[in-house]
PDB file of C-alpha atoms in Angstrom:
ATOM      1  CA  UNK A 789      12.308 -11.373   9.069  1.00  0.00           C
ATOM      2  CA  UNK A 790      12.026  -8.210  11.055  1.00  0.00           C
ATOM      3  CA  UNK A 791      14.977  -5.891  10.566  1.00  0.00           C
ATOM      4  CA  UNK A 792      16.289  -4.095  13.623  1.00  0.00           C
ATOM      5  CA  UNK A 793      17.913  -0.771  12.828  1.00  0.00           C
ATOM      6  CA  UNK A 794      20.585   0.246  15.262  1.00  0.00           C
ATOM      7  CA  UNK A 795      19.842   3.758  16.488  1.00  0.00           C
ATOM      8  CA  UNK A 796      22.662   6.174  15.841  1.00  0.00           C
ATOM      9  CA  UNK A 797      23.732   8.683  18.429  1.00  0.00           C
ATOM     10  CA  UNK A 798      23.056  11.381  15.857  1.00  0.00           C
ATOM     11  CA  UNK A 799      19.378  11.105  16.734  1.00  0.00           C
ATOM     12  CA  UNK A 800      20.247  12.970  19.935  1.00  0.00           C
ATOM     13  CA  UNK A 801      21.496  16.246  18.417  1.00  0.00           C
ATOM     14  CA  UNK A 802      20.411  18.557  21.156  1.00  0.00           C
ATOM     15  CA  UNK A 803      22.928  18.899  23.924  1.00  0.00           C
ATOM     16  CA  UNK A 804      21.705  19.686  27.391  1.00  0.00           C
ATOM     17  CA  UNK A 805      21.220  23.459  27.416  1.00  0.00           C
ATOM     18  CA  UNK A 806      23.421  25.183  29.910  1.00  0.00           C
ATOM     19  CA  UNK A 807      23.008  28.789  28.803  1.00  0.00           C
ATOM     20  CA  UNK A 808      22.329  31.047  31.790  1.00  0.00           C
ATOM     21  CA  UNK A 809      19.101  32.920  32.065  1.00  0.00           C
ATOM     22  CA  UNK A 810      19.494  36.542  31.014  1.00  0.00           C
ATOM     23  CA  UNK A 811      18.953  38.946  33.890  1.00  0.00           C
ATOM     24  CA  UNK A 812      16.911  42.018  33.052  1.00  0.00           C
ATOM     25  CA  UNK A 813      18.432  45.253  34.273  1.00  0.00           C
ATOM     26  CA  UNK A 814      17.082  46.584  37.545  1.00  0.00           C
ATOM     27  CA  UNK A 815      14.601  49.457  37.566  1.00  0.00           C
ATOM     28  CA  UNK A 816      15.313  52.839  39.090  1.00  0.00           C
ATOM     29  CA  UNK A 817      14.772  53.048  42.858  1.00  0.00           C
ATOM     30  CA  UNK A 818      11.504  54.393  44.251  1.00  0.00           C
ATOM     31  CA  UNK A 819      11.353  58.084  45.263  1.00  0.00           C
ATOM     32  CA  UNK A 820      11.838  58.997  48.933  1.00  0.00           C
ATOM     33  CA  UNK A 821       8.208  60.001  49.482  1.00  0.00           C
ATOM     34  CA  UNK A 822       7.189  56.456  48.514  1.00  0.00           C
ATOM     35  CA  UNK A 823       9.823  54.556  50.472  1.00  0.00           C
ATOM     36  CA  UNK A 824       9.143  56.437  53.714  1.00  0.00           C
ATOM     37  CA  UNK A 825       5.639  55.771  55.012  1.00  0.00           C
ATOM     38  CA  UNK A 826       5.661  59.044  57.031  1.00  0.00           C
ATOM     39  CA  UNK A 827       6.302  61.007  53.860  1.00  0.00           C
ATOM     40  CA  UNK A 828       3.525  59.071  52.119  1.00  0.00           C
ATOM     41  CA  UNK A 829       1.162  59.886  54.988  1.00  0.00           C
ATOM     42  CA  UNK A 830       2.040  63.567  54.580  1.00  0.00           C
ATOM     43  CA  UNK A 831       1.327  63.249  50.857  1.00  0.00           C
ATOM     44  CA  UNK A 832      -2.084  61.768  51.655  1.00  0.00           C
ATOM     45  CA  UNK A 833      -2.869  64.550  54.135  1.00  0.00           C
ATOM     46  CA  UNK A 834      -1.768  67.249  51.717  1.00  0.00           C
ATOM     47  CA  UNK A 835      -3.920  65.840  48.927  1.00  0.00           C
ATOM     48  CA  UNK A 836      -6.851  65.395  51.309  1.00  0.00           C
ATOM     49  CA  UNK A 837      -6.728  68.994  52.469  1.00  0.00           C
ATOM     50  CA  UNK A 838      -6.371  70.311  48.923  1.00  0.00           C
ATOM     51  CA  UNK A 839      -8.939  70.233  46.189  1.00  0.00           C
ATOM     52  CA  UNK A 840      -6.977  67.628  44.177  1.00  0.00           C
ATOM     53  CA  UNK A 841      -8.361  64.112  43.756  1.00  0.00           C
ATOM     54  CA  UNK A 842      -6.407  60.952  44.709  1.00  0.00           C
ATOM     55  CA  UNK A 843      -6.565  59.253  41.293  1.00  0.00           C
ATOM     56  CA  UNK A 844      -3.502  60.951  39.836  1.00  0.00           C
ATOM     57  CA  UNK A 845      -1.304  60.147  42.819  1.00  0.00           C
ATOM     58  CA  UNK A 846      -2.540  56.571  42.961  1.00  0.00           C
ATOM     59  CA  UNK A 847      -1.802  56.194  39.243  1.00  0.00           C
ATOM     60  CA  UNK A 848       1.707  57.556  39.859  1.00  0.00           C
ATOM     61  CA  UNK A 849       2.257  55.064  42.678  1.00  0.00           C
ATOM     62  CA  UNK A 850       1.073  52.181  40.518  1.00  0.00           C
ATOM     63  CA  UNK A 851       3.228  53.361  37.626  1.00  0.00           C
ATOM     64  CA  UNK A 852       6.342  53.489  39.790  1.00  0.00           C
ATOM     65  CA  UNK A 853       5.686  49.976  41.107  1.00  0.00           C
ATOM     66  CA  UNK A 854       4.905  48.700  37.629  1.00  0.00           C
ATOM     67  CA  UNK A 855       8.297  50.001  36.595  1.00  0.00           C
ATOM     68  CA  UNK A 856       9.789  48.110  39.550  1.00  0.00           C
ATOM     69  CA  UNK A 857       7.863  44.943  38.521  1.00  0.00           C
ATOM     70  CA  UNK A 858       9.010  45.000  34.889  1.00  0.00           C
ATOM     71  CA  UNK A 859      12.377  43.240  35.528  1.00  0.00           C
ATOM     72  CA  UNK A 860      10.664  40.610  37.668  1.00  0.00           C
ATOM     73  CA  UNK A 861       8.010  39.951  35.014  1.00  0.00           C
ATOM     74  CA  UNK A 862      10.763  39.705  32.399  1.00  0.00           C
ATOM     75  CA  UNK A 863      12.633  37.120  34.463  1.00  0.00           C
ATOM     76  CA  UNK A 864       9.409  35.169  35.043  1.00  0.00           C
ATOM     77  CA  UNK A 865       8.774  35.055  31.303  1.00  0.00           C
ATOM     78  CA  UNK A 866      12.368  33.980  30.597  1.00  0.00           C
ATOM     79  CA  UNK A 867      12.222  31.282  33.272  1.00  0.00           C
ATOM     80  CA  UNK A 868       8.879  30.021  31.939  1.00  0.00           C
ATOM     81  CA  UNK A 869      10.161  29.851  28.351  1.00  0.00           C
ATOM     82  CA  UNK A 870      13.311  28.028  29.455  1.00  0.00           C
ATOM     83  CA  UNK A 871      11.264  25.541  31.507  1.00  0.00           C
ATOM     84  CA  UNK A 872       9.014  24.893  28.472  1.00  0.00           C
ATOM     85  CA  UNK A 873      12.124  24.306  26.361  1.00  0.00           C
ATOM     86  CA  UNK A 874      13.560  21.888  28.903  1.00  0.00           C
ATOM     87  CA  UNK A 875      10.219  20.080  29.189  1.00  0.00           C
ATOM     88  CA  UNK A 876      10.291  19.585  25.417  1.00  0.00           C
ATOM     89  CA  UNK A 877      13.819  18.131  25.601  1.00  0.00           C
ATOM     90  CA  UNK A 878      12.809  15.842  28.468  1.00  0.00           C
ATOM     91  CA  UNK A 879       9.769  14.638  26.520  1.00  0.00           C
ATOM     92  CA  UNK A 880      11.958  13.987  23.479  1.00  0.00           C
ATOM     93  CA  UNK A 881      14.397  11.923  25.544  1.00  0.00           C
ATOM     94  CA  UNK A 882      11.550   9.984  27.163  1.00  0.00           C
ATOM     95  CA  UNK A 883       9.998   9.213  23.764  1.00  0.00           C
ATOM     96  CA  UNK A 884      13.360   7.990  22.475  1.00  0.00           C
ATOM     97  CA  UNK A 885      13.839   5.894  25.619  1.00  0.00           C
ATOM     98  CA  UNK A 886      10.387   4.317  25.205  1.00  0.00           C
ATOM     99  CA  UNK A 887      10.953   3.563  21.516  1.00  0.00           C
ATOM    100  CA  UNK A 888      14.449   2.180  22.045  1.00  0.00           C
ATOM    101  CA  UNK A 889      13.386   0.132  25.072  1.00  0.00           C
ATOM    102  CA  UNK A 890      10.509  -1.423  23.092  1.00  0.00           C
ATOM    103  CA  UNK A 891      12.912  -2.272  20.270  1.00  0.00           C
ATOM    104  CA  UNK A 892      15.425  -3.716  22.732  1.00  0.00           C
ATOM    105  CA  UNK A 893      12.803  -5.838  24.499  1.00  0.00           C
ATOM    106  CA  UNK A 894      11.447  -7.066  21.161  1.00  0.00           C
ATOM    107  CA  UNK A 895      14.905  -8.200  20.075  1.00  0.00           C
ATOM    108  CA  UNK A 896      15.734  -9.724  23.469  1.00  0.00           C
ATOM    109  CA  UNK A 897      12.419 -11.649  23.627  1.00  0.00           C
ATOM    110  CA  UNK A 898      12.539 -12.842  20.023  1.00  0.00           C
ATOM    111  CA  UNK A 899      13.003 -16.607  19.925  1.00  0.00           C
ATOM    112  CA  UNK A 900      14.735 -18.555  17.162  1.00  0.00           C
ATOM    113  CA  UNK A 901      12.444 -19.846  14.440  1.00  0.00           C
ATOM    114  CA  UNK A 902      11.897 -23.614  14.647  1.00  0.00           C
ATOM    115  CA  UNK A 903      13.332 -25.834  11.947  1.00  0.00           C
ATOM    116  CA  UNK A 904      13.394 -29.563  11.258  1.00  0.00           C
ATOM    117  CA  UNK A 905      16.243 -29.670   8.780  1.00  0.00           C
ATOM    118  CA  UNK A 906      17.338 -33.218   9.567  1.00  0.00           C
ATOM    119  CA  UNK A 907      13.812 -34.570   9.312  1.00  0.00           C
ATOM    120  CA  UNK A 908      13.199 -32.628   6.102  1.00  0.00           C
ATOM    121  CA  UNK A 909      16.420 -33.906   4.500  1.00  0.00           C
ATOM    122  CA  UNK A 910      15.552 -37.494   5.379  1.00  0.00           C
ATOM    123  CA  UNK A 911      12.018 -37.010   4.042  1.00  0.00           C
ATOM    124  CA  UNK A 912      13.437 -35.540   0.839  1.00  0.00           C
ATOM    125  CA  UNK A 913      15.815 -38.493   0.374  1.00  0.00           C
ATOM    126  CA  UNK A 914      12.984 -40.939   0.926  1.00  0.00           C
ATOM    127  CA  UNK A 915      10.808 -39.073  -1.577  1.00  0.00           C
ATOM    128  CA  UNK A 916      13.574 -39.160  -4.162  1.00  0.00           C
ATOM    129  CA  UNK A 917      14.110 -42.889  -3.541  1.00  0.00           C
ATOM    130  CA  UNK A 918      10.370 -43.528  -3.934  1.00  0.00           C
ATOM    131  CA  UNK A 919      10.341 -41.640  -7.241  1.00  0.00           C
ATOM    132  CA  UNK A 920      13.439 -43.512  -8.439  1.00  0.00           C
ATOM    133  CA  UNK A 921      11.885 -46.837  -7.439  1.00  0.00           C
ATOM    134  CA  UNK A 922       8.680 -45.886  -9.267  1.00  0.00           C
ATOM    135  CA  UNK A 923      10.672 -45.098 -12.396  1.00  0.00           C
ATOM    136  CA  UNK A 924      12.515 -48.435 -12.364  1.00  0.00           C
ATOM    137  CA  UNK A 925       9.253 -50.274 -11.710  1.00  0.00           C
ATOM    138  CA  UNK A 926       7.725 -48.615 -14.763  1.00  0.00           C
ATOM    139  CA  UNK A 927      10.878 -49.170 -16.846  1.00  0.00           C
ATOM    140  CA  UNK A 928      11.041 -52.892 -16.034  1.00  0.00           C
ATOM    141  CA  UNK A 929       7.342 -53.283 -16.808  1.00  0.00           C
ATOM    142  CA  UNK A 930       7.635 -51.550 -20.208  1.00  0.00           C
ATOM    143  CA  UNK A 931      10.983 -53.098 -21.231  1.00  0.00           C
ATOM    144  CA  UNK A 932       9.536 -56.247 -22.870  1.00  0.00           C
ATOM    145  CA  UNK A 933       7.375 -54.153 -25.200  1.00  0.00           C
ATOM    146  CA  UNK A 934       9.518 -50.991 -25.348  1.00  0.00           C
ATOM    147  CA  UNK A 935      13.246 -51.773 -25.023  1.00  0.00           C
ATOM    148  CA  UNK A 936      14.133 -48.091 -25.389  1.00  0.00           C
ATOM    149  CA  UNK A 937      14.517 -46.682 -21.854  1.00  0.00           C
ATOM    150  CA  UNK A 938      13.425 -43.238 -23.000  1.00  0.00           C
ATOM    151  CA  UNK A 939       9.907 -44.590 -23.363  1.00  0.00           C
ATOM    152  CA  UNK A 940       9.894 -45.393 -19.641  1.00  0.00           C
ATOM    153  CA  UNK A 941      11.286 -41.937 -18.885  1.00  0.00           C
ATOM    154  CA  UNK A 942       8.478 -40.320 -20.882  1.00  0.00           C
ATOM    155  CA  UNK A 943       5.761 -42.344 -19.174  1.00  0.00           C
ATOM    156  CA  UNK A 944       7.275 -41.591 -15.753  1.00  0.00           C
ATOM    157  CA  UNK A 945       7.428 -37.842 -16.450  1.00  0.00           C
ATOM    158  CA  UNK A 946       3.861 -37.865 -17.776  1.00  0.00           C
ATOM    159  CA  UNK A 947       2.695 -39.514 -14.577  1.00  0.00           C
ATOM    160  CA  UNK A 948       4.658 -37.016 -12.517  1.00  0.00           C
ATOM    161  CA  UNK A 949       3.093 -34.055 -14.340  1.00  0.00           C
ATOM    162  CA  UNK A 950       1.079 -33.082 -11.255  1.00  0.00           C
ATOM    163  CA  UNK A 951       4.396 -32.355  -9.524  1.00  0.00           C
ATOM    164  CA  UNK A 952       4.455 -28.998 -11.287  1.00  0.00           C
ATOM    165  CA  UNK A 953       1.100 -27.844  -9.966  1.00  0.00           C
ATOM    166  CA  UNK A 954       1.197 -25.205  -7.234  1.00  0.00           C
ATOM    167  CA  UNK A 955      -1.458 -26.919  -5.116  1.00  0.00           C
ATOM    168  CA  UNK A 956      -3.205 -30.253  -4.803  1.00  0.00           C
ATOM    169  CA  UNK A 957      -6.643 -31.107  -3.481  1.00  0.00           C
ATOM    170  CA  UNK A 958      -4.992 -33.970  -1.600  1.00  0.00           C
ATOM    171  CA  UNK A 959      -3.339 -31.453   0.737  1.00  0.00           C
ATOM    172  CA  UNK A 960      -6.058 -28.824   0.921  1.00  0.00           C
ATOM    173  CA  UNK A 961      -9.111 -28.566   3.134  1.00  0.00           C
ATOM    174  CA  UNK A 962     -12.407 -26.845   2.415  1.00  0.00           C
ATOM    175  CA  UNK A 963     -11.586 -26.762  -1.287  1.00  0.00           C
ATOM    176  CA  UNK A 964     -14.293 -26.994  -3.897  1.00  0.00           C
ATOM    177  CA  UNK A 965     -13.424 -29.861  -6.224  1.00  0.00           C
ATOM    178  CA  UNK A 966     -14.581 -29.374  -9.828  1.00  0.00           C
ATOM    179  CA  UNK A 967     -14.472 -31.862 -12.649  1.00  0.00           C
ATOM    180  CA  UNK A 968     -11.993 -29.705 -14.548  1.00  0.00           C
ATOM    181  CA  UNK A 969      -9.589 -29.626 -11.616  1.00  0.00           C
ATOM    182  CA  UNK A 970     -10.016 -33.354 -11.051  1.00  0.00           C
ATOM    183  CA  UNK A 971      -9.047 -34.072 -14.682  1.00  0.00           C
ATOM    184  CA  UNK A 972      -6.175 -31.587 -14.492  1.00  0.00           C
ATOM    185  CA  UNK A 973      -4.624 -33.222 -11.437  1.00  0.00           C
ATOM    186  CA  UNK A 974      -5.234 -36.922 -12.002  1.00  0.00           C
ATOM    187  CA  UNK A 975      -5.693 -37.096 -15.788  1.00  0.00           C
ATOM    188  CA  UNK A 976      -2.093 -37.756 -16.846  1.00  0.00           C
ATOM    189  CA  UNK A 977      -1.190 -39.868 -13.757  1.00  0.00           C
ATOM    190  CA  UNK A 978      -4.279 -42.006 -14.432  1.00  0.00           C
ATOM    191  CA  UNK A 979      -3.482 -42.333 -18.165  1.00  0.00           C
ATOM    192  CA  UNK A 980       0.139 -43.277 -17.439  1.00  0.00           C
ATOM    193  CA  UNK A 981      -0.977 -45.809 -14.835  1.00  0.00           C
ATOM    194  CA  UNK A 982      -3.454 -47.382 -17.282  1.00  0.00           C
ATOM    195  CA  UNK A 983      -0.717 -47.533 -19.907  1.00  0.00           C
ATOM    196  CA  UNK A 984       1.557 -49.372 -17.456  1.00  0.00           C
ATOM    197  CA  UNK A 985      -1.326 -51.671 -16.425  1.00  0.00           C
ATOM    198  CA  UNK A 986      -1.998 -52.646 -20.059  1.00  0.00           C
ATOM    199  CA  UNK A 987       1.659 -53.441 -20.669  1.00  0.00           C
ATOM    200  CA  UNK A 988       1.889 -55.408 -17.407  1.00  0.00           C
ATOM    201  CA  UNK A 989      -1.216 -57.409 -18.446  1.00  0.00           C
ATOM    202  CA  UNK A 990       0.836 -58.856 -21.319  1.00  0.00           C
ATOM    203  CA  UNK A 991       3.507 -60.390 -19.097  1.00  0.00           C
ATOM    204  CA  UNK A 992       1.888 -60.759 -15.689  1.00  0.00           C
ATOM    205  CA  UNK A 993      -1.294 -62.145 -14.231  1.00  0.00           C
ATOM    206  CA  UNK A 994      -4.406 -59.988 -14.115  1.00  0.00           C
ATOM    207  CA  UNK A 995      -4.168 -59.503 -10.370  1.00  0.00           C
ATOM    208  CA  UNK A 996      -0.523 -58.486 -10.525  1.00  0.00           C
ATOM    209  CA  UNK A 997      -1.189 -56.106 -13.409  1.00  0.00           C
ATOM    210  CA  UNK A 998      -4.117 -54.431 -11.621  1.00  0.00           C
ATOM    211  CA  UNK A 999      -2.165 -54.152  -8.363  1.00  0.00           C
ATOM    212  CA  UNK A1000       0.785 -52.699 -10.247  1.00  0.00           C
ATOM    213  CA  UNK A1001      -1.419 -50.174 -12.042  1.00  0.00           C
ATOM    214  CA  UNK A1002      -3.124 -49.001  -8.831  1.00  0.00           C
ATOM    215  CA  UNK A1003       0.209 -48.842  -6.992  1.00  0.00           C
ATOM    216  CA  UNK A1004       1.870 -46.774  -9.727  1.00  0.00           C
ATOM    217  CA  UNK A1005      -1.184 -44.498  -9.928  1.00  0.00           C
ATOM    218  CA  UNK A1006      -1.025 -43.558  -6.240  1.00  0.00           C
ATOM    219  CA  UNK A1007       2.729 -43.207  -6.392  1.00  0.00           C
ATOM    220  CA  UNK A1008       2.220 -40.687  -9.178  1.00  0.00           C
ATOM    221  CA  UNK A1009      -0.403 -38.788  -7.174  1.00  0.00           C
ATOM    222  CA  UNK A1010       1.241 -38.743  -3.785  1.00  0.00           C
ATOM    223  CA  UNK A1011       4.993 -39.152  -4.268  1.00  0.00           C
ATOM    224  CA  UNK A1012       5.241 -36.163  -6.607  1.00  0.00           C
ATOM    225  CA  UNK A1013       3.388 -33.825  -4.265  1.00  0.00           C
ATOM    226  CA  UNK A1014       5.365 -35.178  -1.312  1.00  0.00           C
ATOM    227  CA  UNK A1015       8.600 -34.382  -3.126  1.00  0.00           C
ATOM    228  CA  UNK A1016       7.431 -30.864  -3.972  1.00  0.00           C
ATOM    229  CA  UNK A1017       6.180 -30.085  -0.451  1.00  0.00           C
ATOM    230  CA  UNK A1018       9.416 -31.450   1.032  1.00  0.00           C
ATOM    231  CA  UNK A1019      11.454 -29.143  -1.197  1.00  0.00           C
ATOM    232  CA  UNK A1020       9.342 -26.197  -0.031  1.00  0.00           C
ATOM    233  CA  UNK A1021       9.825 -27.213   3.612  1.00  0.00           C
ATOM    234  CA  UNK A1022      13.564 -27.522   3.020  1.00  0.00           C
ATOM    235  CA  UNK A1023      13.680 -23.963   1.670  1.00  0.00           C
ATOM    236  CA  UNK A1024      11.730 -22.747   4.729  1.00  0.00           C
ATOM    237  CA  UNK A1025      14.116 -24.532   7.095  1.00  0.00           C
ATOM    238  CA  UNK A1026      17.144 -23.019   5.347  1.00  0.00           C
ATOM    239  CA  UNK A1027      15.575 -19.534   5.620  1.00  0.00           C
ATOM    240  CA  UNK A1028      14.873 -20.138   9.321  1.00  0.00           C
ATOM    241  CA  UNK A1029      18.483 -21.158   9.929  1.00  0.00           C
ATOM    242  CA  UNK A1030      19.684 -17.958   8.263  1.00  0.00           C
ATOM    243  CA  UNK A1031      17.177 -15.921  10.281  1.00  0.00           C
ATOM    244  CA  UNK A1032      18.327 -17.538  13.533  1.00  0.00           C
ATOM    245  CA  UNK A1033      21.964 -16.829  12.697  1.00  0.00           C
ATOM    246  CA  UNK A1034      21.156 -13.160  12.056  1.00  0.00           C
ATOM    247  CA  UNK A1035      19.141 -13.044  15.294  1.00  0.00           C
ATOM    248  CA  UNK A1036      22.121 -14.310  17.295  1.00  0.00           C
ATOM    249  CA  UNK A1037      24.392 -11.714  15.663  1.00  0.00           C
ATOM    250  CA  UNK A1038      21.854  -8.950  16.380  1.00  0.00           C
ATOM    251  CA  UNK A1039      21.604  -9.927  20.035  1.00  0.00           C
ATOM    252  CA  UNK A1040      25.377 -10.018  20.427  1.00  0.00           C
ATOM    253  CA  UNK A1041      26.097  -6.740  18.633  1.00  0.00           C
ATOM    254  CA  UNK A1042      23.025  -4.534  18.912  1.00  0.00           C
ATOM    255  CA  UNK A1043      21.740  -5.191  22.420  1.00  0.00           C
ATOM    256  CA  UNK A1044      24.860  -3.811  24.192  1.00  0.00           C
ATOM    257  CA  UNK A1045      24.827  -0.729  21.950  1.00  0.00           C
ATOM    258  CA  UNK A1046      21.126  -0.070  22.551  1.00  0.00           C
ATOM    259  CA  UNK A1047      21.478  -0.574  26.313  1.00  0.00           C
ATOM    260  CA  UNK A1048      24.379   1.912  26.372  1.00  0.00           C
ATOM    261  CA  UNK A1049      22.259   4.399  24.446  1.00  0.00           C
ATOM    262  CA  UNK A1050      19.395   3.903  26.910  1.00  0.00           C
ATOM    263  CA  UNK A1051      21.769   4.713  29.775  1.00  0.00           C
ATOM    264  CA  UNK A1052      23.022   7.782  27.921  1.00  0.00           C
ATOM    265  CA  UNK A1053      19.479   9.003  27.296  1.00  0.00           C
ATOM    266  CA  UNK A1054      18.565   8.467  30.946  1.00  0.00           C
ATOM    267  CA  UNK A1055      21.599  10.489  32.050  1.00  0.00           C
ATOM    268  CA  UNK A1056      20.721  13.283  29.639  1.00  0.00           C
ATOM    269  CA  UNK A1057      17.125  13.352  30.871  1.00  0.00           C
ATOM    270  CA  UNK A1058      18.302  13.507  34.518  1.00  0.00           C
ATOM    271  CA  UNK A1059      20.717  16.340  33.708  1.00  0.00           C
ATOM    272  CA  UNK A1060      17.949  18.297  32.004  1.00  0.00           C
ATOM    273  CA  UNK A1061      15.609  17.696  34.963  1.00  0.00           C
ATOM    274  CA  UNK A1062      18.293  18.953  37.355  1.00  0.00           C
ATOM    275  CA  UNK A1063      18.687  22.149  35.354  1.00  0.00           C
ATOM    276  CA  UNK A1064      14.920  22.489  35.072  1.00  0.00           C
ATOM    277  CA  UNK A1065      14.388  22.283  38.834  1.00  0.00           C
ATOM    278  CA  UNK A1066      17.049  24.933  39.462  1.00  0.00           C
ATOM    279  CA  UNK A1067      15.160  27.219  37.087  1.00  0.00           C
ATOM    280  CA  UNK A1068      11.844  26.266  38.727  1.00  0.00           C
ATOM    281  CA  UNK A1069      13.324  27.308  42.072  1.00  0.00           C
ATOM    282  CA  UNK A1070      14.425  30.641  40.573  1.00  0.00           C
ATOM    283  CA  UNK A1071      10.978  31.080  39.017  1.00  0.00           C
ATOM    284  CA  UNK A1072       9.269  30.431  42.350  1.00  0.00           C
ATOM    285  CA  UNK A1073      11.512  32.953  44.090  1.00  0.00           C
ATOM    286  CA  UNK A1074      10.903  35.576  41.399  1.00  0.00           C
ATOM    287  CA  UNK A1075       7.142  35.056  41.558  1.00  0.00           C
ATOM    288  CA  UNK A1076       7.313  35.440  45.348  1.00  0.00           C
ATOM    289  CA  UNK A1077       9.282  38.700  44.925  1.00  0.00           C
ATOM    290  CA  UNK A1078       6.666  39.977  42.474  1.00  0.00           C
ATOM    291  CA  UNK A1079       3.861  39.015  44.839  1.00  0.00           C
ATOM    292  CA  UNK A1080       5.553  40.876  47.715  1.00  0.00           C
ATOM    293  CA  UNK A1081       6.121  43.906  45.485  1.00  0.00           C
ATOM    294  CA  UNK A1082       2.460  43.981  44.470  1.00  0.00           C
ATOM    295  CA  UNK A1083       1.380  43.545  48.080  1.00  0.00           C
ATOM    296  CA  UNK A1084       3.603  46.451  49.095  1.00  0.00           C
ATOM    297  CA  UNK A1085       2.143  48.558  46.292  1.00  0.00           C
ATOM    298  CA  UNK A1086      -1.404  47.802  47.390  1.00  0.00           C
ATOM    299  CA  UNK A1087      -0.471  48.517  51.028  1.00  0.00           C
ATOM    300  CA  UNK A1088       1.000  51.918  50.152  1.00  0.00           C
ATOM    301  CA  UNK A1089      -1.992  52.782  47.976  1.00  0.00           C
ATOM    302  CA  UNK A1090      -4.323  51.897  50.847  1.00  0.00           C
ATOM    303  CA  UNK A1091      -2.177  53.923  53.273  1.00  0.00           C
ATOM    304  CA  UNK A1092      -2.312  56.951  51.000  1.00  0.00           C
ATOM    305  CA  UNK A1093      -6.080  56.589  50.517  1.00  0.00           C
ATOM    306  CA  UNK A1094      -6.715  56.245  54.263  1.00  0.00           C
ATOM    307  CA  UNK A1095      -4.723  59.416  55.048  1.00  0.00           C
ATOM    308  CA  UNK A1096      -6.367  61.165  52.118  1.00  0.00           C
ATOM    309  CA  UNK A1097      -9.887  60.272  53.250  1.00  0.00           C
ATOM    310  CA  UNK A1098      -9.126  61.183  56.862  1.00  0.00           C
ATOM    311  CA  UNK A1099      -7.768  64.604  55.838  1.00  0.00           C
ATOM    312  CA  UNK A1100     -10.647  65.143  53.451  1.00  0.00           C
ATOM    313  CA  UNK A1101     -13.133  64.390  56.229  1.00  0.00           C
ATOM    314  CA  UNK A1102     -11.707  67.098  58.497  1.00  0.00           C
ATOM    315  CA  UNK A1103     -10.850  69.624  55.795  1.00  0.00           C
ATOM    316  CA  UNK A1104     -14.152  71.434  56.054  1.00  0.00           C
ATOM    317  CA  UNK A1105     -13.722  71.785  59.824  1.00  0.00           C
ATOM    318  CA  UNK A1106     -10.511  73.789  59.411  1.00  0.00           C
ATOM    319  CA  UNK A1107     -10.385  77.467  58.658  1.00  0.00           C
ATOM    320  CA  UNK A1108      -8.562  78.816  55.670  1.00  0.00           C
ATOM    321  CA  UNK A1109      -5.797  80.087  57.883  1.00  0.00           C
ATOM    322  CA  UNK A1110      -5.340  76.637  59.487  1.00  0.00           C
ATOM    323  CA  UNK A1111      -5.125  74.999  56.094  1.00  0.00           C
ATOM    324  CA  UNK A1112      -2.588  77.549  54.887  1.00  0.00           C
ATOM    325  CA  UNK A1113      -0.570  77.001  58.028  1.00  0.00           C
ATOM    326  CA  UNK A1114      -0.482  73.263  57.368  1.00  0.00           C
ATOM    327  CA  UNK A1115       0.627  73.772  53.759  1.00  0.00           C
ATOM    328  CA  UNK A1116       3.334  76.203  54.828  1.00  0.00           C
TER     329      UNK A1116
END
């Protein structure tokens, strides 16, 4: 019988995480020359008219924006790690739901094992009556020559010797029948039947004695095996009744518990998904902020470069005094 283990709520140790996401401290604000585009244009013009190259200033701009992006990148990493953690918890709940649902469906769909107890009991009683009748038939036949009833008991038990064999070629198919097995199964029943036939020959007609011998022989062969197989069937029917009783108890006690646990798991999974989507929303917003910050950085770098290149293109057209006037 399949044993159904009732899942314990302790298999769900992880509570739904509700810890807030840590917020990284904000970076220092950008300098005035970078927040005011007019000042940045002046910076580009000044660098263009001087002998300095633009790489240092561009690197400074990028460094300042990278410093601004650090908190956003930190929040993105924290959000991503938390989402991965929640995905793992959701997957765990879903695996438990699948396993528990399969177990619940298997128990709900399991049908009681068939049994034929009444038929088996009647067959067993008939087999016992046949064996008892066979014994009295043998005893009455042997009584004139052997008044001691124990002689009849011995002959009956010798004929029933095949009862103790585990199998019989009478009830098997596709079995190779050897001479040794043939002697083993029908040797003693045949000898006992011949012994009864000889004793019956002394008091009955030849036809009656032969009929009695053949009848007793087949009773030995078939009644014993029928009795043994009926006992085995009776044991199987009793086991099936016990299995069916346990199945009814399992359905009454375990199914409601498992269904409640399925509902609990579903609620936990929904709660985790709700928290996950709030973090996904925050992650999307943070990524958008980072994208805008990077776009602003690139725009300011391009603005500085354009003013730098424009000033550099006209630098050689200005006199020294004009350049000094601009710097002053």
